[in-house]
Amino acid sequence: MLRPALRRHMATILLAAFAALPALALDQAGNGDFTLDDGAALHAADADKLSLLDLHVGAALREALSGGENGDVAQLVEALGGRPLPMSEARAALEGDWKCRMMKAGDLSPLVVYDDFDCRIRGNSFEKLSGSQRTRGTLHEDDGRVVYLGTGFVAGIDVPAYPDLPAAPLGSAASGQIWADIGIVEAVSDRKARIIFPDPDLESRMNLLFLTR
C-alpha cells in the first residue's frame, strides 16, 4: 500500500493536471451540431462531453485515486505530468509513430492500465493500429487546442469516419462494434503526449491514451 504522504503527493499532481485541463467554447451550427474553430462539426452529445470535461475527468480521478492499484495510479500520474506545448509547437511534436498505453478510469473499475499498443499520427490523421479496441480519426484546432474527432471500433471491421456517424450516441448496445471517440490532445514533447477522452461510450468515465517514444 502507498504511504499516505506519497498518495497525497500523487493526488496533488493529479488535481493540478485536472485544474489545467482546457475548457472549450463551441459554436452551435444551424443544424444543431457544434463547430470547432477550424470549421469541423461535432454532434451535440459530443460537444456536451467536451464542455463537461472537468466534471468527467475530476470524477474519474477521484475513483482512480481512491480505488486504483498503486502501480496503475503511478502510471496515471506519469501520463498526466508535464505542461502541454503551445499549438505552434504541438502539431510538429505529434507527428509520427508512437507507443500508446490506454488507461481507463471510473465506472466499471477505478483504474485499469493496459500494455502498450501502436499508434500513428500523420498530418491531421490519428489511428490506434493494434489491440482489439481501436480508434481512427482526425485532429482539429479549437481555441488554441487540439481536439480529436474519431470513430472507435472493434478490430477487423469497416467503419465510417466521424462525420458519417449518427447524431445519437451509439453505445455498445446499439452499435456492438462502433462508437464515437472525442478527446483533447496534448503534446508534452516530441516523445510524450496524451489524449484525454471524457465520458467515453464504453466502460469508463475517462479514457487516457498515453503516447510515448
PDB file of C-alpha atoms in Angstrom:
ATOM      1  CA  MET A   1       0.000   0.000   0.000  1.00  0.00           C
ATOM      2  CA  LEU A   2       1.217   3.507  -0.780  1.00  0.00           C
ATOM      3  CA  ARG A   3       2.287   5.580   2.204  1.00  0.00           C
ATOM      4  CA  PRO A   4      -0.295   8.294   2.971  1.00  0.00           C
ATOM      5  CA  ALA A   5       2.203  11.076   2.190  1.00  0.00           C
ATOM      6  CA  LEU A   6       3.020   9.571  -1.208  1.00  0.00           C
ATOM      7  CA  ARG A   7      -0.635   9.098  -2.089  1.00  0.00           C
ATOM      8  CA  ARG A   8      -1.323  12.714  -1.084  1.00  0.00           C
ATOM      9  CA  HIS A   9       1.574  13.787  -3.333  1.00  0.00           C
ATOM     10  CA  MET A  10       0.087  11.831  -6.246  1.00  0.00           C
ATOM     11  CA  ALA A  11      -3.310  13.373  -5.538  1.00  0.00           C
ATOM     12  CA  THR A  12      -1.773  16.856  -5.664  1.00  0.00           C
ATOM     13  CA  ILE A  13      -0.196  16.135  -9.054  1.00  0.00           C
ATOM     14  CA  LEU A  14      -3.400  14.694 -10.483  1.00  0.00           C
ATOM     15  CA  LEU A  15      -5.542  17.547  -9.215  1.00  0.00           C
ATOM     16  CA  ALA A  16      -3.111  20.097 -10.629  1.00  0.00           C
ATOM     17  CA  ALA A  17      -3.319  18.381 -14.014  1.00  0.00           C
ATOM     18  CA  PHE A  18      -7.091  18.294 -13.714  1.00  0.00           C
ATOM     19  CA  ALA A  19      -7.217  22.028 -12.950  1.00  0.00           C
ATOM     20  CA  ALA A  20      -5.108  22.762 -16.048  1.00  0.00           C
ATOM     21  CA  LEU A  21      -7.406  20.930 -18.447  1.00  0.00           C
ATOM     22  CA  PRO A  22      -8.871  23.198 -21.119  1.00  0.00           C
ATOM     23  CA  ALA A  23     -12.497  24.243 -21.329  1.00  0.00           C
ATOM     24  CA  LEU A  24     -13.837  24.503 -24.864  1.00  0.00           C
ATOM     25  CA  ALA A  25     -16.021  27.277 -26.184  1.00  0.00           C
ATOM     26  CA  LEU A  26     -18.009  25.732 -29.021  1.00  0.00           C
ATOM     27  CA  ASP A  27     -20.178  27.464 -31.601  1.00  0.00           C
ATOM     28  CA  GLN A  28     -23.532  25.914 -32.480  1.00  0.00           C
ATOM     29  CA  ALA A  29     -24.353  25.435 -36.145  1.00  0.00           C
ATOM     30  CA  GLY A  30     -27.807  25.835 -37.587  1.00  0.00           C
ATOM     31  CA  ASN A  31     -28.346  22.074 -37.899  1.00  0.00           C
ATOM     32  CA  GLY A  32     -27.990  21.500 -34.150  1.00  0.00           C
ATOM     33  CA  ASP A  33     -24.371  20.360 -34.389  1.00  0.00           C
ATOM     34  CA  PHE A  34     -21.456  22.362 -32.996  1.00  0.00           C
ATOM     35  CA  THR A  35     -18.372  23.595 -34.812  1.00  0.00           C
ATOM     36  CA  LEU A  36     -14.740  23.978 -33.854  1.00  0.00           C
ATOM     37  CA  ASP A  37     -12.605  26.953 -34.839  1.00  0.00           C
ATOM     38  CA  ASP A  38     -11.400  25.193 -37.990  1.00  0.00           C
ATOM     39  CA  GLY A  39     -14.992  24.529 -39.108  1.00  0.00           C
ATOM     40  CA  ALA A  40     -15.170  20.835 -38.151  1.00  0.00           C
ATOM     41  CA  ALA A  41     -18.644  19.825 -36.955  1.00  0.00           C
ATOM     42  CA  LEU A  42     -19.330  17.641 -33.941  1.00  0.00           C
ATOM     43  CA  HIS A  43     -22.602  16.289 -32.637  1.00  0.00           C
ATOM     44  CA  ALA A  44     -24.364  17.936 -29.691  1.00  0.00           C
ATOM     45  CA  ALA A  45     -23.818  14.919 -27.417  1.00  0.00           C
ATOM     46  CA  ASP A  46     -20.080  15.024 -28.081  1.00  0.00           C
ATOM     47  CA  ALA A  47     -19.946  18.795 -27.585  1.00  0.00           C
ATOM     48  CA  ASP A  48     -21.524  18.192 -24.161  1.00  0.00           C
ATOM     49  CA  LYS A  49     -18.734  15.771 -23.280  1.00  0.00           C
ATOM     50  CA  LEU A  50     -16.085  18.357 -24.107  1.00  0.00           C
ATOM     51  CA  SER A  51     -17.884  21.169 -22.309  1.00  0.00           C
ATOM     52  CA  LEU A  52     -18.161  18.967 -19.188  1.00  0.00           C
ATOM     53  CA  LEU A  53     -14.594  17.689 -19.444  1.00  0.00           C
ATOM     54  CA  ASP A  54     -13.654  18.994 -15.981  1.00  0.00           C
ATOM     55  CA  LEU A  55     -16.613  17.187 -14.409  1.00  0.00           C
ATOM     56  CA  HIS A  56     -15.911  13.839 -16.069  1.00  0.00           C
ATOM     57  CA  VAL A  57     -12.157  13.915 -15.523  1.00  0.00           C
ATOM     58  CA  GLY A  58     -12.496  15.033 -11.913  1.00  0.00           C
ATOM     59  CA  ALA A  59     -14.914  12.206 -11.105  1.00  0.00           C
ATOM     60  CA  ALA A  60     -12.677   9.684 -12.853  1.00  0.00           C
ATOM     61  CA  LEU A  61      -9.574  10.842 -10.980  1.00  0.00           C
ATOM     62  CA  ARG A  62     -11.405  10.584  -7.670  1.00  0.00           C
ATOM     63  CA  GLU A  63     -12.263   6.942  -8.402  1.00  0.00           C
ATOM     64  CA  ALA A  64      -8.745   6.212  -9.661  1.00  0.00           C
ATOM     65  CA  LEU A  65      -7.085   7.669  -6.579  1.00  0.00           C
ATOM     66  CA  SER A  66      -9.422   6.048  -4.077  1.00  0.00           C
ATOM     67  CA  GLY A  67      -9.529   2.559  -5.601  1.00  0.00           C
ATOM     68  CA  GLY A  68      -6.753   2.134  -8.171  1.00  0.00           C
ATOM     69  CA  GLU A  69      -3.815  -0.213  -7.718  1.00  0.00           C
ATOM     70  CA  ASN A  70      -0.627   1.570  -6.617  1.00  0.00           C
ATOM     71  CA  GLY A  71       1.320   0.840  -9.778  1.00  0.00           C
ATOM     72  CA  ASP A  72      -1.566   1.897 -12.002  1.00  0.00           C
ATOM     73  CA  VAL A  73      -2.015   5.172 -10.120  1.00  0.00           C
ATOM     74  CA  ALA A  74       1.707   5.888 -10.547  1.00  0.00           C
ATOM     75  CA  GLN A  75       1.397   5.364 -14.308  1.00  0.00           C
ATOM     76  CA  LEU A  76      -1.603   7.692 -14.454  1.00  0.00           C
ATOM     77  CA  VAL A  77       0.382  10.358 -12.610  1.00  0.00           C
ATOM     78  CA  GLU A  78       3.212   9.949 -15.127  1.00  0.00           C
ATOM     79  CA  ALA A  79       0.818  10.218 -18.059  1.00  0.00           C
ATOM     80  CA  LEU A  80      -0.781  13.429 -16.740  1.00  0.00           C
ATOM     81  CA  GLY A  81       2.525  15.060 -15.825  1.00  0.00           C
ATOM     82  CA  GLY A  82       4.066  17.804 -17.928  1.00  0.00           C
ATOM     83  CA  ARG A  83       2.789  21.105 -19.291  1.00  0.00           C
ATOM     84  CA  PRO A  84       1.290  20.857 -22.808  1.00  0.00           C
ATOM     85  CA  LEU A  85       3.204  22.544 -25.600  1.00  0.00           C
ATOM     86  CA  PRO A  86       1.644  25.585 -27.266  1.00  0.00           C
ATOM     87  CA  MET A  87      -0.196  24.978 -30.531  1.00  0.00           C
ATOM     88  CA  SER A  88       2.683  26.420 -32.551  1.00  0.00           C
ATOM     89  CA  GLU A  89       4.884  23.529 -31.361  1.00  0.00           C
ATOM     90  CA  ALA A  90       2.380  20.753 -30.634  1.00  0.00           C
ATOM     91  CA  ARG A  91       1.441  19.762 -34.164  1.00  0.00           C
ATOM     92  CA  ALA A  92       5.029  19.133 -35.251  1.00  0.00           C
ATOM     93  CA  ALA A  93       5.806  17.284 -31.998  1.00  0.00           C
ATOM     94  CA  LEU A  94       2.842  14.922 -32.508  1.00  0.00           C
ATOM     95  CA  GLU A  95       3.855  13.757 -35.980  1.00  0.00           C
ATOM     96  CA  GLY A  96       4.988  10.142 -36.412  1.00  0.00           C
ATOM     97  CA  ASP A  97       4.713   6.683 -34.842  1.00  0.00           C
ATOM     98  CA  TRP A  98       4.058   6.183 -31.129  1.00  0.00           C
ATOM     99  CA  LYS A  99       3.666   3.551 -28.463  1.00  0.00           C
ATOM    100  CA  CYS A 100       0.333   4.206 -26.766  1.00  0.00           C
ATOM    101  CA  ARG A 101      -0.992   2.859 -23.465  1.00  0.00           C
ATOM    102  CA  MET A 102      -4.708   3.012 -22.694  1.00  0.00           C
ATOM    103  CA  MET A 103      -5.791   3.906 -19.150  1.00  0.00           C
ATOM    104  CA  LYS A 104      -9.488   3.637 -18.205  1.00  0.00           C
ATOM    105  CA  ALA A 105     -10.736   5.312 -15.033  1.00  0.00           C
ATOM    106  CA  GLY A 106     -14.127   5.222 -13.323  1.00  0.00           C
ATOM    107  CA  ASP A 107     -17.443   3.399 -13.688  1.00  0.00           C
ATOM    108  CA  LEU A 108     -16.696  -0.314 -14.256  1.00  0.00           C
ATOM    109  CA  SER A 109     -13.353  -0.183 -12.446  1.00  0.00           C
ATOM    110  CA  PRO A 110     -11.476   2.516 -10.518  1.00  0.00           C
ATOM    111  CA  LEU A 111      -8.474   2.290 -12.860  1.00  0.00           C
ATOM    112  CA  VAL A 112      -7.240  -0.185 -15.474  1.00  0.00           C
ATOM    113  CA  VAL A 113      -3.922   0.258 -17.316  1.00  0.00           C
ATOM    114  CA  TYR A 114      -3.225  -1.794 -20.443  1.00  0.00           C
ATOM    115  CA  ASP A 115       0.023  -2.742 -22.165  1.00  0.00           C
ATOM    116  CA  ASP A 116       1.476  -0.644 -24.977  1.00  0.00           C
ATOM    117  CA  PHE A 117      -0.185  -0.587 -28.393  1.00  0.00           C
ATOM    118  CA  ASP A 118       0.891   1.076 -31.638  1.00  0.00           C
ATOM    119  CA  CYS A 119      -0.445   4.466 -32.736  1.00  0.00           C
ATOM    120  CA  ARG A 120       0.348   6.799 -35.629  1.00  0.00           C
ATOM    121  CA  ILE A 121      -0.146  10.474 -36.408  1.00  0.00           C
ATOM    122  CA  ARG A 122       0.227  11.661 -39.989  1.00  0.00           C
ATOM    123  CA  GLY A 123      -0.696  15.292 -40.514  1.00  0.00           C
ATOM    124  CA  ASN A 124      -4.272  15.626 -39.266  1.00  0.00           C
ATOM    125  CA  SER A 125      -4.901  11.859 -39.092  1.00  0.00           C
ATOM    126  CA  PHE A 126      -4.636   9.700 -35.957  1.00  0.00           C
ATOM    127  CA  GLU A 127      -5.034   5.945 -35.660  1.00  0.00           C
ATOM    128  CA  LYS A 128      -4.566   3.318 -32.960  1.00  0.00           C
ATOM    129  CA  LEU A 129      -3.197   0.443 -35.029  1.00  0.00           C
ATOM    130  CA  SER A 130      -3.202  -2.523 -32.635  1.00  0.00           C
ATOM    131  CA  GLY A 131      -5.340  -4.036 -29.908  1.00  0.00           C
ATOM    132  CA  SER A 132      -8.942  -5.241 -30.023  1.00  0.00           C
ATOM    133  CA  GLN A 133     -10.443  -1.784 -29.427  1.00  0.00           C
ATOM    134  CA  ARG A 134      -9.151   0.761 -31.926  1.00  0.00           C
ATOM    135  CA  THR A 135      -9.822   4.322 -32.947  1.00  0.00           C
ATOM    136  CA  ARG A 136      -9.324   6.322 -36.133  1.00  0.00           C
ATOM    137  CA  GLY A 137      -9.997   9.981 -36.763  1.00  0.00           C
ATOM    138  CA  THR A 138      -8.723  13.490 -37.321  1.00  0.00           C
ATOM    139  CA  LEU A 139      -7.093  16.290 -35.327  1.00  0.00           C
ATOM    140  CA  HIS A 140      -8.622  19.755 -35.283  1.00  0.00           C
ATOM    141  CA  GLU A 141      -7.787  23.135 -33.810  1.00  0.00           C
ATOM    142  CA  ASP A 142     -10.105  24.963 -31.439  1.00  0.00           C
ATOM    143  CA  ASP A 143      -9.213  27.945 -29.280  1.00  0.00           C
ATOM    144  CA  GLY A 144      -5.501  27.091 -29.348  1.00  0.00           C
ATOM    145  CA  ARG A 145      -6.052  23.402 -28.515  1.00  0.00           C
ATOM    146  CA  VAL A 146      -6.043  20.137 -30.444  1.00  0.00           C
ATOM    147  CA  VAL A 147      -9.359  18.235 -30.490  1.00  0.00           C
ATOM    148  CA  TYR A 148      -9.666  14.638 -31.684  1.00  0.00           C
ATOM    149  CA  LEU A 149     -12.824  13.581 -33.536  1.00  0.00           C
ATOM    150  CA  GLY A 150     -12.760   9.870 -34.240  1.00  0.00           C
ATOM    151  CA  THR A 151     -14.553   6.575 -34.581  1.00  0.00           C
ATOM    152  CA  GLY A 152     -13.882   3.803 -32.087  1.00  0.00           C
ATOM    153  CA  PHE A 153     -14.288   0.270 -33.370  1.00  0.00           C
ATOM    154  CA  VAL A 154     -13.512  -3.386 -32.844  1.00  0.00           C
ATOM    155  CA  ALA A 155     -10.579  -4.546 -34.966  1.00  0.00           C
ATOM    156  CA  GLY A 156     -11.411  -6.218 -38.258  1.00  0.00           C
ATOM    157  CA  ILE A 157     -14.479  -4.276 -39.372  1.00  0.00           C
ATOM    158  CA  ASP A 158     -15.017  -1.373 -41.762  1.00  0.00           C
ATOM    159  CA  VAL A 159     -16.136   1.808 -40.008  1.00  0.00           C
ATOM    160  CA  PRO A 160     -17.476   5.207 -41.046  1.00  0.00           C
ATOM    161  CA  ALA A 161     -15.497   8.383 -40.408  1.00  0.00           C
ATOM    162  CA  TYR A 162     -16.668  10.588 -37.541  1.00  0.00           C
ATOM    163  CA  PRO A 163     -18.704  12.979 -39.753  1.00  0.00           C
ATOM    164  CA  ASP A 164     -20.730   9.992 -41.013  1.00  0.00           C
ATOM    165  CA  LEU A 165     -21.688   8.689 -37.560  1.00  0.00           C
ATOM    166  CA  PRO A 166     -25.309   9.211 -36.472  1.00  0.00           C
ATOM    167  CA  ALA A 167     -26.009  12.154 -34.189  1.00  0.00           C
ATOM    168  CA  ALA A 168     -27.379   9.999 -31.347  1.00  0.00           C
ATOM    169  CA  PRO A 169     -24.775   8.253 -29.152  1.00  0.00           C
ATOM    170  CA  LEU A 170     -24.256   4.706 -30.375  1.00  0.00           C
ATOM    171  CA  GLY A 171     -23.062   2.942 -27.233  1.00  0.00           C
ATOM    172  CA  SER A 172     -22.159  -0.734 -27.087  1.00  0.00           C
ATOM    173  CA  ALA A 173     -25.739  -1.989 -27.019  1.00  0.00           C
ATOM    174  CA  ALA A 174     -26.802  -0.076 -30.134  1.00  0.00           C
ATOM    175  CA  SER A 175     -23.721  -0.488 -32.267  1.00  0.00           C
ATOM    176  CA  GLY A 176     -21.987  -3.574 -30.907  1.00  0.00           C
ATOM    177  CA  GLN A 177     -18.713  -2.605 -32.541  1.00  0.00           C
ATOM    178  CA  ILE A 178     -18.649   1.137 -33.364  1.00  0.00           C
ATOM    179  CA  TRP A 179     -18.741   4.284 -31.210  1.00  0.00           C
ATOM    180  CA  ALA A 180     -17.764   7.962 -31.316  1.00  0.00           C
ATOM    181  CA  ASP A 181     -14.398   8.921 -29.785  1.00  0.00           C
ATOM    182  CA  ILE A 182     -13.929  12.538 -28.691  1.00  0.00           C
ATOM    183  CA  GLY A 183     -10.848  13.840 -26.929  1.00  0.00           C
ATOM    184  CA  ILE A 184      -8.349  16.583 -26.128  1.00  0.00           C
ATOM    185  CA  VAL A 185      -4.812  16.017 -27.457  1.00  0.00           C
ATOM    186  CA  GLU A 186      -1.833  17.377 -25.527  1.00  0.00           C
ATOM    187  CA  ALA A 187       1.812  17.108 -26.612  1.00  0.00           C
ATOM    188  CA  VAL A 188       4.290  17.493 -23.745  1.00  0.00           C
ATOM    189  CA  SER A 189       7.295  16.981 -26.032  1.00  0.00           C
ATOM    190  CA  ASP A 190       8.139  15.099 -29.219  1.00  0.00           C
ATOM    191  CA  ARG A 191       8.456  11.990 -27.028  1.00  0.00           C
ATOM    192  CA  LYS A 192       5.431  12.285 -24.741  1.00  0.00           C
ATOM    193  CA  ALA A 193       1.778  13.127 -25.414  1.00  0.00           C
ATOM    194  CA  ARG A 194      -1.710  12.158 -24.273  1.00  0.00           C
ATOM    195  CA  ILE A 195      -5.292  12.083 -25.480  1.00  0.00           C
ATOM    196  CA  ILE A 196      -7.971  12.588 -22.813  1.00  0.00           C
ATOM    197  CA  PHE A 197     -11.413  11.165 -23.663  1.00  0.00           C
ATOM    198  CA  PRO A 198     -14.161  12.486 -21.329  1.00  0.00           C
ATOM    199  CA  ASP A 199     -17.166  10.219 -20.725  1.00  0.00           C
ATOM    200  CA  PRO A 200     -16.418   7.605 -23.429  1.00  0.00           C
ATOM    201  CA  ASP A 201     -19.314   5.488 -24.659  1.00  0.00           C
ATOM    202  CA  LEU A 202     -17.824   2.252 -23.292  1.00  0.00           C
ATOM    203  CA  GLU A 203     -16.698   1.056 -19.868  1.00  0.00           C
ATOM    204  CA  SER A 204     -15.300   4.146 -18.084  1.00  0.00           C
ATOM    205  CA  ARG A 205     -15.744   7.768 -17.009  1.00  0.00           C
ATOM    206  CA  MET A 206     -12.465   8.804 -18.644  1.00  0.00           C
ATOM    207  CA  ASN A 207     -10.033   7.191 -21.050  1.00  0.00           C
ATOM    208  CA  LEU A 208      -6.471   8.432 -21.299  1.00  0.00           C
ATOM    209  CA  LEU A 209      -4.244   7.268 -24.143  1.00  0.00           C
ATOM    210  CA  PHE A 210      -0.614   7.831 -23.108  1.00  0.00           C
ATOM    211  CA  LEU A 211       1.731   8.263 -26.098  1.00  0.00           C
ATOM    212  CA  THR A 212       5.495   7.723 -25.761  1.00  0.00           C
ATOM    213  CA  ARG A 213       8.526   7.028 -27.962  1.00  0.00           C
TER     214      ARG A 213
END
